């Protein structure tokens, strides 16, 4: 879990810095370390929201939707949606 969390943090920092490729690489590596049966709720929520937002920003809309759909069953109050409102 420590390596998974470190990769997620690396991906989050890269996302914030606008380095989409580095963010995607780190997040994809982190996903390999998720045990679906044991993954904690908070990590799964945060992970898929961030990666969906990243895919959306990269205009990979099919992948963004796929990640967003992985959190559909989560409680809306506790897990924000991956999409962001647009003004156009």
Coordinates of C-alpha atoms in Angstrom, one line a residue:
X1 CA 0.0 0.0 0.0
X2 CA 2.9 2.4 0.6
X3 CA 4.2 2.2 -2.9
X4 CA 0.7 2.5 -4.3
X5 CA 0.1 5.6 -2.2
X6 CA 3.5 7.1 -3.2
X7 CA 2.7 6.6 -6.9
X8 CA -0.7 8.2 -6.4
X9 CA 0.9 11.2 -4.6
X10 CA 3.4 11.4 -7.5
X11 CA 0.5 11.4 -10.0
X12 CA -1.4 14.0 -8.0
X13 CA 1.6 16.3 -8.0
X14 CA 2.2 15.8 -11.7
X15 CA -1.4 16.5 -12.4
X16 CA -1.3 19.7 -10.4
X17 CA 1.9 20.7 -12.3
X18 CA 0.2 20.0 -15.7
X19 CA 2.5 17.2 -16.5
X20 CA -0.2 14.9 -17.9
X21 CA 2.1 12.1 -19.2
X22 CA 4.0 11.8 -15.9
X23 CA 0.7 11.8 -14.0
X24 CA -0.8 9.1 -16.2
X25 CA 2.3 6.9 -15.9
X26 CA 2.3 7.2 -12.1
X27 CA -1.4 6.6 -11.8
X28 CA -1.3 3.6 -14.1
X29 CA 1.5 2.1 -12.0
X30 CA -0.5 2.7 -8.8
X31 CA -3.6 1.0 -10.3
X32 CA -1.5 -2.2 -10.8
X33 CA -1.1 -2.3 -7.0
X34 CA -4.8 -2.0 -6.1
X35 CA -6.3 -5.1 -4.7
X36 CA -10.0 -4.8 -5.7
X37 CA -11.1 -6.9 -2.7
X38 CA -9.0 -5.0 -0.2
X39 CA -8.9 -1.5 -1.7
X40 CA -10.1 1.0 0.8
X41 CA -13.0 3.2 -0.1
X42 CA -11.2 6.5 0.1
X43 CA -8.3 5.5 -2.0
X44 CA -10.5 4.1 -4.8
X45 CA -12.7 7.2 -4.8
X46 CA -9.7 9.6 -4.9
X47 CA -7.8 7.5 -7.4
X48 CA -10.6 7.1 -10.0
X49 CA -11.8 10.7 -9.7
X50 CA -8.3 12.0 -10.3
X51 CA -7.5 9.7 -13.2
X52 CA -10.9 10.4 -14.8
X53 CA -10.2 14.1 -14.6
X54 CA -6.8 13.5 -16.1
X55 CA -8.2 11.6 -19.0
X56 CA -10.8 14.3 -19.5
X57 CA -8.1 17.0 -19.6
X58 CA -6.2 14.9 -22.1
X59 CA -9.4 14.5 -24.2
X60 CA -9.5 10.7 -23.7
X61 CA -13.2 10.8 -23.0
X62 CA -13.9 7.1 -23.3
X63 CA -11.2 6.4 -20.7
X64 CA -12.5 9.3 -18.5
X65 CA -16.0 7.8 -18.6
X66 CA -14.7 4.3 -17.8
X67 CA -12.9 5.5 -14.7
X68 CA -15.9 7.7 -13.7
X69 CA -18.1 4.6 -14.0
X70 CA -15.9 2.7 -11.5
X71 CA -17.1 5.1 -8.8
X72 CA -20.8 5.2 -9.6
X73 CA -21.7 2.9 -6.7
X74 CA -19.9 5.2 -4.2
X75 CA -21.8 7.5 -1.9
X76 CA -22.2 10.9 -3.7
X77 CA -21.7 12.8 -0.5
X78 CA -18.3 11.2 0.2
X79 CA -17.0 10.7 -3.3
X80 CA -17.0 13.7 -5.7
X81 CA -17.8 13.2 -9.3
X82 CA -15.0 13.2 -11.8
X83 CA -16.5 15.7 -14.1
X84 CA -16.3 19.4 -13.8
X85 CA -18.9 22.0 -15.0
X86 CA -18.0 23.8 -18.1
X87 CA -19.1 27.3 -19.1
X88 CA -19.4 26.8 -22.8

